Tab-separated table of C-alpha atoms in Angstrom:
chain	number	residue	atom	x	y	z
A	1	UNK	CA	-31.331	-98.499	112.252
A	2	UNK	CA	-33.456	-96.054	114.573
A	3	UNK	CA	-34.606	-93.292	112.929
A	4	UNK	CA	-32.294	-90.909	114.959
A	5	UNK	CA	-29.361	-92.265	113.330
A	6	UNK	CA	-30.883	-92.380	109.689
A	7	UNK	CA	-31.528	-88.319	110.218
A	8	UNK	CA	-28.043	-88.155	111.305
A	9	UNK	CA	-26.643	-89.848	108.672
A	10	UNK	CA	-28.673	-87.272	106.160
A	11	UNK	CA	-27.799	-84.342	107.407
A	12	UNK	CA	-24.292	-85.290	107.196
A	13	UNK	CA	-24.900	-86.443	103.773
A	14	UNK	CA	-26.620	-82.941	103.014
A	15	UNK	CA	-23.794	-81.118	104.846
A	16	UNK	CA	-21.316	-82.629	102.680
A	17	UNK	CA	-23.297	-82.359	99.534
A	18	UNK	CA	-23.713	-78.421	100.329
A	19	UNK	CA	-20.221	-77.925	100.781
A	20	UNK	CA	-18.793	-79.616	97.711
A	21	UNK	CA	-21.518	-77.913	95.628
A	22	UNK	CA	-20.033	-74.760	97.455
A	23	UNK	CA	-16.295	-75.451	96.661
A	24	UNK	CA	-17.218	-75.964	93.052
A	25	UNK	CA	-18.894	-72.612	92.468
A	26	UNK	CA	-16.026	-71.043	93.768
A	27	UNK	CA	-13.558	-73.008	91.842
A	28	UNK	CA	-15.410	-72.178	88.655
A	29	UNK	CA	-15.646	-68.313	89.445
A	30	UNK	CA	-11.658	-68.238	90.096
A	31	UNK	CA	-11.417	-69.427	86.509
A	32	UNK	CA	-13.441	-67.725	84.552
A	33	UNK	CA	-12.100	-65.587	81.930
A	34	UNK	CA	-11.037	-61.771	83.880
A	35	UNK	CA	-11.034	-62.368	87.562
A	36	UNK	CA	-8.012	-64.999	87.623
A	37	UNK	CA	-5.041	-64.078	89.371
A	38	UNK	CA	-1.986	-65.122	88.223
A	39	UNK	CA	1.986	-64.777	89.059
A	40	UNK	CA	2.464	-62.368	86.786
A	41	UNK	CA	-0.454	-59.890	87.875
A	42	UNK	CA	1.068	-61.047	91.414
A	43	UNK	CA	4.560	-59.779	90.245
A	44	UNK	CA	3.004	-56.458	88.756
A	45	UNK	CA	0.985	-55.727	92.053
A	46	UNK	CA	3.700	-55.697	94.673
A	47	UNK	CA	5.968	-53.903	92.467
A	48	UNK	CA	7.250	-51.046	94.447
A	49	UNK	CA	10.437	-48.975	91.972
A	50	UNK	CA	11.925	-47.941	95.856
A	51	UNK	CA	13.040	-51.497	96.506
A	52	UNK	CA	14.141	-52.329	93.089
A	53	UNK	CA	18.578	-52.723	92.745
A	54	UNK	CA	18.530	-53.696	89.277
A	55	UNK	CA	16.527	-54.124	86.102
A	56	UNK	CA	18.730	-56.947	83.868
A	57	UNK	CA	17.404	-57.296	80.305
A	58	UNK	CA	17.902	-60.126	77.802
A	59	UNK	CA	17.453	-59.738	74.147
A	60	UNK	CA	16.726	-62.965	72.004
A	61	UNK	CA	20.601	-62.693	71.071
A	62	UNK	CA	21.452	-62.927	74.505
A	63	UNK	CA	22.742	-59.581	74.635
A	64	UNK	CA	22.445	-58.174	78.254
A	65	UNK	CA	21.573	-54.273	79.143
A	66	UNK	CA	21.900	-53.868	83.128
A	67	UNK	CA	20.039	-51.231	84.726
A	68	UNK	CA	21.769	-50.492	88.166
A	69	UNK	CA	20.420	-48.145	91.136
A	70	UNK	CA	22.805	-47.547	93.408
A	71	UNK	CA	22.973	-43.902	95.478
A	72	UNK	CA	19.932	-42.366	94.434
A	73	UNK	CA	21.356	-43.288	90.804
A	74	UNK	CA	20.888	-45.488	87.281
A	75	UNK	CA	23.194	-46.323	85.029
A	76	UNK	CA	22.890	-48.402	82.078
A	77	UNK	CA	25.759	-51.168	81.399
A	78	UNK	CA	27.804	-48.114	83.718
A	79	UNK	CA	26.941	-45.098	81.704
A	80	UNK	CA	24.607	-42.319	82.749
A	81	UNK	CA	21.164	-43.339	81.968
A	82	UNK	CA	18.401	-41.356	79.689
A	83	UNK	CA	15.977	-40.668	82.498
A	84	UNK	CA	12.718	-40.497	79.594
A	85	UNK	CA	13.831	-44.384	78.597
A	86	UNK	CA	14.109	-44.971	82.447
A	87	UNK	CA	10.241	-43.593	83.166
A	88	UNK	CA	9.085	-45.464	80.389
A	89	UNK	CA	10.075	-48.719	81.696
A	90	UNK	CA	9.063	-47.960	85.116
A	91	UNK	CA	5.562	-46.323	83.440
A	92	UNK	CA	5.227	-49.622	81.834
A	93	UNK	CA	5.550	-52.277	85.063
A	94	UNK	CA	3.639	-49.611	87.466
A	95	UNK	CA	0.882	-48.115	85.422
A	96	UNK	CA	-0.165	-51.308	83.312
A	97	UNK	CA	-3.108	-52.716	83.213
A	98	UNK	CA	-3.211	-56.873	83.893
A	99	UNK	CA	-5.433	-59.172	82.316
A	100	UNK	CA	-6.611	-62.377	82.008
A	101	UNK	CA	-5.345	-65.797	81.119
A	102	UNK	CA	-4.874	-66.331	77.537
A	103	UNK	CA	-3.427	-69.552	77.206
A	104	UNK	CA	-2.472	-72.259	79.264
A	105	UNK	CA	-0.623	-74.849	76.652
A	106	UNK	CA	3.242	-74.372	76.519
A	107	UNK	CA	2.400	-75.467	72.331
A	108	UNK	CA	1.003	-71.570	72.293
A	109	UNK	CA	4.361	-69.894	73.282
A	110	UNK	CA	5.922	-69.788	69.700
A	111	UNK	CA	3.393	-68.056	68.242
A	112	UNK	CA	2.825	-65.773	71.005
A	113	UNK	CA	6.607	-65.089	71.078
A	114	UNK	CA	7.104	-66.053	74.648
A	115	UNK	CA	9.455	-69.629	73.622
A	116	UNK	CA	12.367	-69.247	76.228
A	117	UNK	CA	14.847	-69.452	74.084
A	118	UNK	CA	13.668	-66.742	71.352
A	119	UNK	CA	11.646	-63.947	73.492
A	120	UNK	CA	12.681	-60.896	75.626
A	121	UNK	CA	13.517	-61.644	79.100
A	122	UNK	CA	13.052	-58.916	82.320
A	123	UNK	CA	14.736	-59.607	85.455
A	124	UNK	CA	13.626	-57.614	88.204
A	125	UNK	CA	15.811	-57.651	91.131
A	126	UNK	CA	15.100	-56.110	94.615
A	127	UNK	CA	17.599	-58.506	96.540
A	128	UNK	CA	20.199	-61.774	96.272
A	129	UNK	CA	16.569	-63.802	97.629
A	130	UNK	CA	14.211	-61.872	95.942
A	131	UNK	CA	14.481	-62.169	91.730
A	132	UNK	CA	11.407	-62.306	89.484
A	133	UNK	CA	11.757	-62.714	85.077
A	134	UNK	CA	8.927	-62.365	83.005
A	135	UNK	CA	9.187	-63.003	79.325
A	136	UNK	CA	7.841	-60.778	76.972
A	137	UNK	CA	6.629	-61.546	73.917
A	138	UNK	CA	4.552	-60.075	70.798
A	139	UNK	CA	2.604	-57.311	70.621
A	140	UNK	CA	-1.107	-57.833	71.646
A	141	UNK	CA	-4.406	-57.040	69.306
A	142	UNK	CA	-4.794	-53.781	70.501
A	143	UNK	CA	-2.193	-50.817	71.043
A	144	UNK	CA	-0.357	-50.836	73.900
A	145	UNK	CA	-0.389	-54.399	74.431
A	146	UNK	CA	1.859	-57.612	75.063
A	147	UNK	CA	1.788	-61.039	75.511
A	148	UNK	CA	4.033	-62.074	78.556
A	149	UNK	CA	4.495	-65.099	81.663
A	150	UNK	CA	6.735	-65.585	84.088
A	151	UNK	CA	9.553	-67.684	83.459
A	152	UNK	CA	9.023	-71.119	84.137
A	153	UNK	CA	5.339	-71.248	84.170
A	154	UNK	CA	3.091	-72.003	80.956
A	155	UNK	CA	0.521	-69.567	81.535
A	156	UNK	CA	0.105	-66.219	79.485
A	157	UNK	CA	-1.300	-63.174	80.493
A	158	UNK	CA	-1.815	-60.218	78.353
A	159	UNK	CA	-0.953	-56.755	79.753
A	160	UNK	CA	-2.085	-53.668	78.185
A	161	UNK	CA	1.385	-51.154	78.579
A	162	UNK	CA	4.024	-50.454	75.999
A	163	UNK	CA	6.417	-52.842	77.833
A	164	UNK	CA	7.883	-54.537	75.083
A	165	UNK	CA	8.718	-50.823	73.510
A	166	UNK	CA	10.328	-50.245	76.614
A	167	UNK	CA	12.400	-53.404	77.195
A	168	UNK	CA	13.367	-53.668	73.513
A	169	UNK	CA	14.743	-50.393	73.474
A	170	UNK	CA	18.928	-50.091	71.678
A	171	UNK	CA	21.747	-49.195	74.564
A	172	UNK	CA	21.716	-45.836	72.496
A	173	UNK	CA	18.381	-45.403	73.027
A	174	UNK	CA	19.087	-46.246	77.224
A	175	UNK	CA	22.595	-43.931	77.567
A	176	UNK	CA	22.145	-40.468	78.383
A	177	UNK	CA	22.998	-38.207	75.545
A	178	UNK	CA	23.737	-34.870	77.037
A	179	UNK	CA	26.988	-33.936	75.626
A	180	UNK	CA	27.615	-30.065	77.645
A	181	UNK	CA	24.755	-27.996	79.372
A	182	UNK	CA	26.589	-24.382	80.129
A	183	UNK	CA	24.901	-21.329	82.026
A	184	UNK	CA	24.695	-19.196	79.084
A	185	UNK	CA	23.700	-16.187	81.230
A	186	UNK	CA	27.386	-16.198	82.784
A	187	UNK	CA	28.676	-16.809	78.949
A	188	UNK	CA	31.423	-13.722	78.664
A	189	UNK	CA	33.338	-15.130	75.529
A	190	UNK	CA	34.076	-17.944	73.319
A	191	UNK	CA	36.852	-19.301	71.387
A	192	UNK	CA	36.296	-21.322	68.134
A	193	UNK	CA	39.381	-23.014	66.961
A	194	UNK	CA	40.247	-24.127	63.195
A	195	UNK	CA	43.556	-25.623	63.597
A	196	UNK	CA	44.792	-22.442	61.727
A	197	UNK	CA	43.328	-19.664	63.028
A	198	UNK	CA	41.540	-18.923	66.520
A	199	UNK	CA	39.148	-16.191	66.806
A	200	UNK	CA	37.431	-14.795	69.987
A	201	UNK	CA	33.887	-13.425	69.861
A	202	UNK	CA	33.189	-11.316	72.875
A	203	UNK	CA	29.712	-9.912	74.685
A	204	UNK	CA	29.110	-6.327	74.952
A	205	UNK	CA	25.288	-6.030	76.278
A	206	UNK	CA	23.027	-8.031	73.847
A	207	UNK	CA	25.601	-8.430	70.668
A	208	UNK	CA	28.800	-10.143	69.828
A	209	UNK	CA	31.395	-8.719	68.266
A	210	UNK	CA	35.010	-10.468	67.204
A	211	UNK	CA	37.732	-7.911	66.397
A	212	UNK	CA	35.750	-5.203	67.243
A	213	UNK	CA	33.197	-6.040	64.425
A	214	UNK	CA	29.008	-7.429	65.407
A	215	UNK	CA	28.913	-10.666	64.291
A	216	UNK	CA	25.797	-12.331	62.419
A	217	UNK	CA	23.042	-12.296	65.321
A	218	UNK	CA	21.685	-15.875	63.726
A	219	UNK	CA	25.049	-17.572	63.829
A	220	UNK	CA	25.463	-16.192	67.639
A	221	UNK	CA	22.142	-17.915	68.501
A	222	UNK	CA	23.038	-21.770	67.102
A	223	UNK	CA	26.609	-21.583	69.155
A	224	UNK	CA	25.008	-20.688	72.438
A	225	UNK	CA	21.718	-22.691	72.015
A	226	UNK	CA	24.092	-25.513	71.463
A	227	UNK	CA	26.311	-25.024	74.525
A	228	UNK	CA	23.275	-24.740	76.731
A	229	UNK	CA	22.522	-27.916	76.266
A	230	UNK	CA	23.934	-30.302	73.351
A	231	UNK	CA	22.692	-33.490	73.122
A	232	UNK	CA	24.006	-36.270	70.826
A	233	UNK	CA	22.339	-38.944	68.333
A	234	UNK	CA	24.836	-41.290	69.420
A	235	UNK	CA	28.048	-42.895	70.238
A	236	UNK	CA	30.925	-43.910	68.868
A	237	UNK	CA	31.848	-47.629	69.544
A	238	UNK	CA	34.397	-48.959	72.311
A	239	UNK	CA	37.709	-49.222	70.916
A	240	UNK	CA	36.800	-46.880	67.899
A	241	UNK	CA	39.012	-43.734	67.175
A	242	UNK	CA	37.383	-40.398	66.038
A	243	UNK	CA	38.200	-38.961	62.984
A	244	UNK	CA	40.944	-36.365	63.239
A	245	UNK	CA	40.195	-34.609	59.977
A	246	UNK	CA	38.356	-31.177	60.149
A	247	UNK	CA	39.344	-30.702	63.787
A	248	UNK	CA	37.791	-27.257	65.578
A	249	UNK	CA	37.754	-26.768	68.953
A	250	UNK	CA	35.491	-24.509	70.974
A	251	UNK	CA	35.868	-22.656	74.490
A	252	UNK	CA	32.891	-20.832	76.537
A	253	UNK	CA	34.035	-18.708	79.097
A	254	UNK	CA	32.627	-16.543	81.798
A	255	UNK	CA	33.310	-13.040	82.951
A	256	UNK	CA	36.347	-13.848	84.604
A	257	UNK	CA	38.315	-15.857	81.846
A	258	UNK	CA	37.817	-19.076	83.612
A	259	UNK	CA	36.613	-21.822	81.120
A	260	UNK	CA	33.373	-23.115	81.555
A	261	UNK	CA	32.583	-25.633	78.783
A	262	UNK	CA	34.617	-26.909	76.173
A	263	UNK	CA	34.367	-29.413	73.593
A	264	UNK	CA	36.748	-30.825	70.649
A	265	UNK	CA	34.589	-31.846	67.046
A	266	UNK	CA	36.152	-33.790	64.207
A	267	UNK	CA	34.949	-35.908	60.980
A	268	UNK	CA	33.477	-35.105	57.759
A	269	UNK	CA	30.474	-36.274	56.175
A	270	UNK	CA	26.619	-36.591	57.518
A	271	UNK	CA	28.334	-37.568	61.186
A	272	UNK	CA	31.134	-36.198	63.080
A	273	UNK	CA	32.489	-36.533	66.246
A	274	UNK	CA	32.588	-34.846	69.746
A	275	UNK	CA	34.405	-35.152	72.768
A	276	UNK	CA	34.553	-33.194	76.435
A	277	UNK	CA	38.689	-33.833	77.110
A	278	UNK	CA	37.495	-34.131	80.389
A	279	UNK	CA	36.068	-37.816	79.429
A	280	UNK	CA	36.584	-40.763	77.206
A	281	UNK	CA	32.632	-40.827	75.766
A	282	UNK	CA	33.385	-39.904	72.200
A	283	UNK	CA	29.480	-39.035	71.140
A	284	UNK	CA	28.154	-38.890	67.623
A	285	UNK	CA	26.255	-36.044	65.853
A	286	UNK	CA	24.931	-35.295	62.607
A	287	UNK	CA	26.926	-32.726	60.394
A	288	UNK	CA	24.247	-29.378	60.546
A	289	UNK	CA	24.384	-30.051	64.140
A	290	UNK	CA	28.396	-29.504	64.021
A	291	UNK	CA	28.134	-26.387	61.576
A	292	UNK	CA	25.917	-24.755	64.218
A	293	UNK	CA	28.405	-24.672	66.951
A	294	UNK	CA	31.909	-24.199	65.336
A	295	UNK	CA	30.643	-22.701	62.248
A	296	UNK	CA	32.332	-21.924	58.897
A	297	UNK	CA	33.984	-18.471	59.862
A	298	UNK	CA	32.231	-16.647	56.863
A	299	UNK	CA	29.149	-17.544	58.648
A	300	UNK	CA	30.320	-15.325	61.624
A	301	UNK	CA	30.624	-12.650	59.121
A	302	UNK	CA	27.301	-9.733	59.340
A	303	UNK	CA	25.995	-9.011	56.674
A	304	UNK	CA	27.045	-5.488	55.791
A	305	UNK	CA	23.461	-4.640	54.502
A	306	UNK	CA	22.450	-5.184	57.986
């Protein structure tokens, strides 16, 4: 062998040598603890809430609440969404913070609460050919943090947002719970209904008066601060019937006579019942909240030492 080919055959060598050495540093920097990326801070970083049709979300149960956007619109399982439980789930996917591997062993997933068939499951969906889940599991050590992975895939990454407050969150908790919102500037009069007896209370300037008499300035102030906007603590299940005992009825109406709002409450007890009979949603509130908008007439009633 001349000694032309036996430098030839060490530089090769060397060249070889120098780029192994230089694959292996590399590989060992992509897995060190912090500066891995993974599918699920893939999934995090292209997520863009424009493109996004539907969230669907799977309790352990295997109950299903579908998030829809469709015309510039959500709706929750078809009802009206609560926009703050809408941000917070969108806060939660685009403001989190991804980091790094925690575990790679699918033996881990139990106690991290990511086991497929017992964890939380998000499906984001921007198109038929474009679907990503991501299991979330138990809170993290620190506050706000979770343990989650994409589905299929053994890895799991901890993320520090308050997803798995946001995904976990009841259908009450998702629906919107405006029951009225009125323009109490254009309020003129309103009717409160007993079954028995109606009664009209009128606006003359800044006072009320019904028959001619100023009613009680504090009782005046819970009916309208109601009917501008009334929200509800709840709903009354599908296929249940509201309580027909106690029925009162109240009417707001502008200037004119024509009605603007009006609302039919029933039930005894800490919860009663109100509808619009302009829609089926029969919506739940608690019973102080009912005594401030249709209260007991005596309430109505000024005190004379006033």
């Amino acid at each position: 062998m001349s000694k032309k080919t036996l430098n030839t055959i060490i530089k090769i060598f060397l060249s070889v040598t120098i780029l192994w050495v230089g694959l292996s540093l590399m590989n060992s920097r992509s897995n060190r603890p912090g500066t891995s990326i993974n599918s699920v801070q893939e999934l995090f970083a292209n997520f863009d809430p424009a493109t996004v049709t539907d969230f669907n979300i799977q309790s352990p149960d295997g109950s299903i609440t579908e998030l829809t956007h469709l015309d510039d619109n959500w709706t929750v399982n078809g009802y009206s969404i609560e926009e703050a439980s809408l941000n917070k789930l969108l806060d939660a996917i685009d403001e989190n913070e991804v980091g790094s591997v925690v575990a790679n062993n699918a033996e881990n997933h139990g106690r991290m609460g990511l086991s497929a068939d017992s964890t939380w499951r998000l499906e984001i969906i921007e198109s038929e050919s474009k679907k990503s889940t991501i299991l979330i599991g138990h809170t993290g050590p620190t506050f706000p943090s979770v343990f989650t992975r994409v589905l299929d895939q053994d890895e799991v990454v901890l993320i520090s947002a308050d997803l798995r407050g946001a995904v976990t969150q009841s259908l009450t908790e998702w629906r919107d719970k405006t029951i009225i919102t009125t323009d109490t500037i254009s309020l003129s009069s309103i009717l409160l209904d007993y079954g028995n007896a109606t009664y009209r209370l009128d606006r003359s300037d800044t006072t009320w008066t019904m028959d001619g008499e100023v009613v009680d300035a504090a009782a005046v102030i819970g009916i309208t601060a109601e009917l501008s906007n009334m929200e509800a603590s709840g709903f009354l299940d599908e296929g249940q019937s509201p309580s027909t005992e106690n029925k009162r009825r109240i009417v707001a109406m502008d200037e004119s006579g024509s009605i603007m709002n009006q609302l039919v409450l029933t039930g005894q007890g800490l919860t009663r019942h109100v509808q619009n009979p302009n829609s089926e949603i029969i919506f739940e509130i608690p019973s102080w909240q009912f005594s401030r908008i249709v209260p007991d007439i005596f309430m109505l009633v000024q005190d004379e030492e006033e």
